[in-house]
Amino acid sequence: MIFLGPPGSGKGTQAAKLAESLTIPHISTGEILRQAITEKTELGQQAQAYVEKGELVPDELLLGLIQERLKQPDSAKGWILDGFPRTVAQASFLDALLEELADSYTFVVNLAVPDTVLIERLMQRGRQDDTKETISRRLQVYIDQTAPVLDYYGQKGTLNHIDGNQPMDTVTAALTAVVTPG
């Protein structure tokens, strides 16, 4: 399962809750990146070099980390990938990787939340760099990069839009209804 959604949409929280209820791993690209760096794996050391320079970790390296994670035994029953892919190129790379692993995704979920609500939620986090201007810029970058990804999965017929502008339990129930057969 692939979880998409802008910053502040609640996708990390919802992915974690759903993964726990389904007893499958919640795979956050940010977390696997930090874990690989902490554990000083070969890919983690390569990633650290980019992070220390303040550069984005290249797609190929991220895919290598995702591949390592998907090969772990707890991923055999399923998984939720959170925060990846963010571009059509990454989605295409991911499809090729999953084919190579003889794995696949069944659902792509997009948590849709109006920009005004996202800005309000992110401003409430209270981070120093979370000004209205920087948040608006990050949301615009997300929209510019991710709109084509939503089209990509929409054309494949795997995309499910969930209204993320509801109480947390209502969103959880909507997600559960999408992924639970029958």
PDB file of C-alpha atoms in Angstrom:
ATOM      1  CA  MET A   1       0.000   0.000   0.000  1.00  0.00           C
ATOM      2  CA  ILE A   2       1.297   3.472  -0.869  1.00  0.00           C
ATOM      3  CA  PHE A   3       0.267   6.520   1.179  1.00  0.00           C
ATOM      4  CA  LEU A   4       0.374   9.933  -0.478  1.00  0.00           C
ATOM      5  CA  GLY A   5      -0.606  13.295   0.941  1.00  0.00           C
ATOM      6  CA  PRO A   6       0.812  16.743   1.522  1.00  0.00           C
ATOM      7  CA  PRO A   7       2.693  17.756   4.671  1.00  0.00           C
ATOM      8  CA  GLY A   8       0.169  18.087   7.505  1.00  0.00           C
ATOM      9  CA  SER A   9      -2.401  15.743   5.945  1.00  0.00           C
ATOM     10  CA  GLY A  10      -1.946  13.164   8.700  1.00  0.00           C
ATOM     11  CA  LYS A  11      -0.617  10.443   6.397  1.00  0.00           C
ATOM     12  CA  GLY A  12       2.170   9.391   8.781  1.00  0.00           C
ATOM     13  CA  THR A  13      -0.228   9.114  11.716  1.00  0.00           C
ATOM     14  CA  GLN A  14      -2.853   7.271   9.679  1.00  0.00           C
ATOM     15  CA  ALA A  15      -0.293   4.958   8.041  1.00  0.00           C
ATOM     16  CA  ALA A  16       1.072   4.017  11.473  1.00  0.00           C
ATOM     17  CA  LYS A  17      -2.427   3.318  12.859  1.00  0.00           C
ATOM     18  CA  LEU A  18      -3.444   1.230   9.837  1.00  0.00           C
ATOM     19  CA  ALA A  19      -0.147  -0.684   9.793  1.00  0.00           C
ATOM     20  CA  GLU A  20      -0.594  -1.540  13.464  1.00  0.00           C
ATOM     21  CA  SER A  21      -4.171  -2.751  12.964  1.00  0.00           C
ATOM     22  CA  LEU A  22      -3.150  -4.862   9.940  1.00  0.00           C
ATOM     23  CA  THR A  23       0.105  -6.008  11.619  1.00  0.00           C
ATOM     24  CA  ILE A  24       2.222  -4.964   8.656  1.00  0.00           C
ATOM     25  CA  PRO A  25       5.203  -2.588   8.670  1.00  0.00           C
ATOM     26  CA  HIS A  26       4.791   1.163   8.203  1.00  0.00           C
ATOM     27  CA  ILE A  27       7.733   2.103   6.017  1.00  0.00           C
ATOM     28  CA  SER A  28       8.548   5.796   6.151  1.00  0.00           C
ATOM     29  CA  THR A  29      11.347   6.768   3.777  1.00  0.00           C
ATOM     30  CA  GLY A  30      12.557   9.372   6.273  1.00  0.00           C
ATOM     31  CA  GLU A  31      12.751   6.771   9.021  1.00  0.00           C
ATOM     32  CA  ILE A  32      14.577   4.155   6.922  1.00  0.00           C
ATOM     33  CA  LEU A  33      17.009   6.833   5.839  1.00  0.00           C
ATOM     34  CA  ARG A  34      17.706   7.891   9.449  1.00  0.00           C
ATOM     35  CA  GLN A  35      17.942   4.241  10.568  1.00  0.00           C
ATOM     36  CA  ALA A  36      20.407   3.323   7.796  1.00  0.00           C
ATOM     37  CA  ILE A  37      22.574   6.339   8.702  1.00  0.00           C
ATOM     38  CA  THR A  38      22.457   5.458  12.419  1.00  0.00           C
ATOM     39  CA  GLU A  39      23.287   1.799  11.737  1.00  0.00           C
ATOM     40  CA  LYS A  40      26.056   2.894   9.333  1.00  0.00           C
ATOM     41  CA  THR A  41      24.951   0.484   6.605  1.00  0.00           C
ATOM     42  CA  GLU A  42      26.697   0.864   3.261  1.00  0.00           C
ATOM     43  CA  LEU A  43      23.706   2.701   1.786  1.00  0.00           C
ATOM     44  CA  GLY A  44      23.315   4.694   5.001  1.00  0.00           C
ATOM     45  CA  GLN A  45      26.891   5.941   4.762  1.00  0.00           C
ATOM     46  CA  GLN A  46      26.327   6.956   1.141  1.00  0.00           C
ATOM     47  CA  ALA A  47      23.112   8.763   2.138  1.00  0.00           C
ATOM     48  CA  GLN A  48      24.835  10.515   5.042  1.00  0.00           C
ATOM     49  CA  ALA A  49      27.257  12.173   2.648  1.00  0.00           C
ATOM     50  CA  TYR A  50      24.323  13.825   0.836  1.00  0.00           C
ATOM     51  CA  VAL A  51      22.502  14.735   4.062  1.00  0.00           C
ATOM     52  CA  GLU A  52      25.628  16.367   5.548  1.00  0.00           C
ATOM     53  CA  LYS A  53      25.937  18.561   2.449  1.00  0.00           C
ATOM     54  CA  GLY A  54      22.240  19.492   2.728  1.00  0.00           C
ATOM     55  CA  GLU A  55      21.485  17.806  -0.589  1.00  0.00           C
ATOM     56  CA  LEU A  56      18.587  15.539  -1.506  1.00  0.00           C
ATOM     57  CA  VAL A  57      19.355  11.839  -1.418  1.00  0.00           C
ATOM     58  CA  PRO A  58      19.258  10.547  -5.037  1.00  0.00           C
ATOM     59  CA  ASP A  59      16.318   8.363  -6.123  1.00  0.00           C
ATOM     60  CA  GLU A  60      18.550   5.350  -6.793  1.00  0.00           C
ATOM     61  CA  LEU A  61      19.877   5.445  -3.233  1.00  0.00           C
ATOM     62  CA  LEU A  62      16.385   5.828  -1.735  1.00  0.00           C
ATOM     63  CA  LEU A  63      15.205   2.892  -3.827  1.00  0.00           C
ATOM     64  CA  GLY A  64      18.123   0.821  -2.568  1.00  0.00           C
ATOM     65  CA  LEU A  65      17.062   1.567   1.011  1.00  0.00           C
ATOM     66  CA  ILE A  66      13.429   0.728   0.204  1.00  0.00           C
ATOM     67  CA  GLN A  67      14.531  -2.492  -1.500  1.00  0.00           C
ATOM     68  CA  GLU A  68      16.524  -3.514   1.595  1.00  0.00           C
ATOM     69  CA  ARG A  69      13.491  -2.790   3.788  1.00  0.00           C
ATOM     70  CA  LEU A  70      10.998  -4.663   1.573  1.00  0.00           C
ATOM     71  CA  LYS A  71      13.239  -7.745   1.619  1.00  0.00           C
ATOM     72  CA  GLN A  72      12.932  -8.020   5.418  1.00  0.00           C
ATOM     73  CA  PRO A  73      10.709 -10.902   6.610  1.00  0.00           C
ATOM     74  CA  ASP A  74       8.056  -8.705   8.241  1.00  0.00           C
ATOM     75  CA  SER A  75       7.238  -7.187   4.827  1.00  0.00           C
ATOM     76  CA  ALA A  76       6.149 -10.529   3.346  1.00  0.00           C
ATOM     77  CA  LYS A  77       2.492 -10.110   4.450  1.00  0.00           C
ATOM     78  CA  GLY A  78       2.261  -6.537   3.187  1.00  0.00           C
ATOM     79  CA  TRP A  79       3.497  -3.026   3.917  1.00  0.00           C
ATOM     80  CA  ILE A  80       2.548   0.631   3.876  1.00  0.00           C
ATOM     81  CA  LEU A  81       5.016   2.922   2.104  1.00  0.00           C
ATOM     82  CA  ASP A  82       4.735   6.489   3.397  1.00  0.00           C
ATOM     83  CA  GLY A  83       6.397   9.488   1.765  1.00  0.00           C
ATOM     84  CA  PHE A  84       7.467   7.816  -1.447  1.00  0.00           C
ATOM     85  CA  PRO A  85       7.105   8.168  -4.397  1.00  0.00           C
ATOM     86  CA  ARG A  86       6.979  11.949  -4.752  1.00  0.00           C
ATOM     87  CA  THR A  87       7.610  12.152  -8.489  1.00  0.00           C
ATOM     88  CA  VAL A  88       6.519  10.145 -11.529  1.00  0.00           C
ATOM     89  CA  ALA A  89      10.158   9.083 -12.033  1.00  0.00           C
ATOM     90  CA  GLN A  90      10.195   7.671  -8.488  1.00  0.00           C
ATOM     91  CA  ALA A  91       6.836   5.927  -9.087  1.00  0.00           C
ATOM     92  CA  SER A  92       8.205   4.343 -12.250  1.00  0.00           C
ATOM     93  CA  PHE A  93      11.411   3.275 -10.441  1.00  0.00           C
ATOM     94  CA  LEU A  94       9.291   1.813  -7.626  1.00  0.00           C
ATOM     95  CA  ASP A  95       7.176  -0.194 -10.096  1.00  0.00           C
ATOM     96  CA  ALA A  96      10.344  -1.653 -11.642  1.00  0.00           C
ATOM     97  CA  LEU A  97      11.774  -2.464  -8.196  1.00  0.00           C
ATOM     98  CA  LEU A  98       8.581  -4.194  -7.076  1.00  0.00           C
ATOM     99  CA  GLU A  99       8.482  -6.211 -10.294  1.00  0.00           C
ATOM    100  CA  GLU A 100      12.093  -7.269  -9.669  1.00  0.00           C
ATOM    101  CA  LEU A 101      11.138  -8.310  -6.100  1.00  0.00           C
ATOM    102  CA  ALA A 102       7.998 -10.112  -7.374  1.00  0.00           C
ATOM    103  CA  ASP A 103       6.025  -7.793  -5.089  1.00  0.00           C
ATOM    104  CA  SER A 104       3.302  -5.245  -5.740  1.00  0.00           C
ATOM    105  CA  TYR A 105       0.961  -2.746  -4.141  1.00  0.00           C
ATOM    106  CA  THR A 106      -2.801  -3.134  -4.056  1.00  0.00           C
ATOM    107  CA  PHE A 107      -3.841   0.357  -3.027  1.00  0.00           C
ATOM    108  CA  VAL A 108      -2.586   3.892  -3.407  1.00  0.00           C
ATOM    109  CA  VAL A 109      -4.226   6.253  -0.932  1.00  0.00           C
ATOM    110  CA  ASN A 110      -4.174  10.032  -1.206  1.00  0.00           C
ATOM    111  CA  LEU A 111      -5.212  11.969   1.890  1.00  0.00           C
ATOM    112  CA  ALA A 112      -6.792  15.132   0.533  1.00  0.00           C
ATOM    113  CA  VAL A 113      -6.899  18.188   2.806  1.00  0.00           C
ATOM    114  CA  PRO A 114      -7.543  21.826   1.757  1.00  0.00           C
ATOM    115  CA  ASP A 115      -4.427  24.027   1.732  1.00  0.00           C
ATOM    116  CA  THR A 116      -5.914  26.426   4.306  1.00  0.00           C
ATOM    117  CA  VAL A 117      -6.342  23.537   6.765  1.00  0.00           C
ATOM    118  CA  LEU A 118      -2.826  22.213   6.043  1.00  0.00           C
ATOM    119  CA  ILE A 119      -1.305  25.645   6.683  1.00  0.00           C
ATOM    120  CA  GLU A 120      -3.239  25.931   9.948  1.00  0.00           C
ATOM    121  CA  ARG A 121      -2.164  22.431  11.078  1.00  0.00           C
ATOM    122  CA  LEU A 122       1.482  23.022  10.194  1.00  0.00           C
ATOM    123  CA  MET A 123       1.543  26.441  11.886  1.00  0.00           C
ATOM    124  CA  GLN A 124       0.289  24.761  15.084  1.00  0.00           C
ATOM    125  CA  ARG A 125       3.313  22.441  15.146  1.00  0.00           C
ATOM    126  CA  GLY A 126       5.320  25.438  16.293  1.00  0.00           C
ATOM    127  CA  ARG A 127       8.550  24.683  14.434  1.00  0.00           C
ATOM    128  CA  GLN A 128      10.768  27.716  13.905  1.00  0.00           C
ATOM    129  CA  ASP A 129      10.981  27.206  10.137  1.00  0.00           C
ATOM    130  CA  ASP A 130       7.201  26.808   9.825  1.00  0.00           C
ATOM    131  CA  THR A 131       6.239  30.307   8.742  1.00  0.00           C
ATOM    132  CA  LYS A 132       3.157  30.781   6.596  1.00  0.00           C
ATOM    133  CA  GLU A 133       5.400  31.618   3.618  1.00  0.00           C
ATOM    134  CA  THR A 134       7.672  28.556   3.931  1.00  0.00           C
ATOM    135  CA  ILE A 135       4.694  26.272   4.508  1.00  0.00           C
ATOM    136  CA  SER A 136       2.916  27.695   1.454  1.00  0.00           C
ATOM    137  CA  ARG A 137       6.085  27.193  -0.624  1.00  0.00           C
ATOM    138  CA  ARG A 138       6.468  23.567   0.565  1.00  0.00           C
ATOM    139  CA  LEU A 139       2.831  22.854  -0.247  1.00  0.00           C
ATOM    140  CA  GLN A 140       3.229  24.343  -3.733  1.00  0.00           C
ATOM    141  CA  VAL A 141       6.319  22.198  -4.385  1.00  0.00           C
ATOM    142  CA  TYR A 142       4.380  19.160  -3.166  1.00  0.00           C
ATOM    143  CA  ILE A 143       1.427  19.990  -5.444  1.00  0.00           C
ATOM    144  CA  ASP A 144       3.683  20.615  -8.456  1.00  0.00           C
ATOM    145  CA  GLN A 145       5.576  17.331  -7.968  1.00  0.00           C
ATOM    146  CA  THR A 146       2.745  15.116  -6.789  1.00  0.00           C
ATOM    147  CA  ALA A 147      -0.163  16.041  -9.052  1.00  0.00           C
ATOM    148  CA  PRO A 148       1.459  14.019 -11.879  1.00  0.00           C
ATOM    149  CA  VAL A 149       2.002  11.096  -9.441  1.00  0.00           C
ATOM    150  CA  LEU A 150      -1.718  11.135  -8.601  1.00  0.00           C
ATOM    151  CA  ASP A 151      -2.478  11.056 -12.342  1.00  0.00           C
ATOM    152  CA  TYR A 152       0.015   8.177 -12.778  1.00  0.00           C
ATOM    153  CA  TYR A 153      -1.743   6.013 -10.174  1.00  0.00           C
ATOM    154  CA  GLY A 154      -5.182   7.228 -11.257  1.00  0.00           C
ATOM    155  CA  GLN A 155      -4.531   5.881 -14.759  1.00  0.00           C
ATOM    156  CA  LYS A 156      -3.520   2.530 -13.251  1.00  0.00           C
ATOM    157  CA  GLY A 157      -6.841   2.392 -11.382  1.00  0.00           C
ATOM    158  CA  THR A 158      -5.218   1.948  -7.958  1.00  0.00           C
ATOM    159  CA  LEU A 159      -5.735   5.479  -6.556  1.00  0.00           C
ATOM    160  CA  ASN A 160      -8.177   6.084  -3.695  1.00  0.00           C
ATOM    161  CA  HIS A 161      -8.859   9.629  -2.475  1.00  0.00           C
ATOM    162  CA  ILE A 162      -9.715   9.937   1.213  1.00  0.00           C
ATOM    163  CA  ASP A 163     -10.994  13.170   2.749  1.00  0.00           C
ATOM    164  CA  GLY A 164      -8.341  13.912   5.366  1.00  0.00           C
ATOM    165  CA  ASN A 165     -10.227  16.970   6.624  1.00  0.00           C
ATOM    166  CA  GLN A 166     -12.325  14.980   9.089  1.00  0.00           C
ATOM    167  CA  PRO A 167     -11.863  13.816  12.674  1.00  0.00           C
ATOM    168  CA  MET A 168      -8.945  11.360  12.984  1.00  0.00           C
ATOM    169  CA  ASP A 169     -11.169   8.349  13.772  1.00  0.00           C
ATOM    170  CA  THR A 170     -13.394   9.094  10.754  1.00  0.00           C
ATOM    171  CA  VAL A 171     -10.342   9.154   8.474  1.00  0.00           C
ATOM    172  CA  THR A 172      -9.081   5.904  10.034  1.00  0.00           C
ATOM    173  CA  ALA A 173     -12.479   4.274   9.440  1.00  0.00           C
ATOM    174  CA  ALA A 174     -12.524   5.452   5.800  1.00  0.00           C
ATOM    175  CA  LEU A 175      -9.022   4.060   5.232  1.00  0.00           C
ATOM    176  CA  THR A 176      -9.926   0.753   6.868  1.00  0.00           C
ATOM    177  CA  ALA A 177     -13.022   0.490   4.645  1.00  0.00           C
ATOM    178  CA  VAL A 178     -10.863   0.982   1.522  1.00  0.00           C
ATOM    179  CA  VAL A 179      -8.307  -1.681   2.409  1.00  0.00           C
ATOM    180  CA  THR A 180     -10.516  -4.282   4.077  1.00  0.00           C
ATOM    181  CA  PRO A 181     -12.091  -6.692   1.604  1.00  0.00           C
ATOM    182  CA  GLY A 182     -15.830  -7.265   1.719  1.00  0.00           C
TER     183      GLY A 182
END
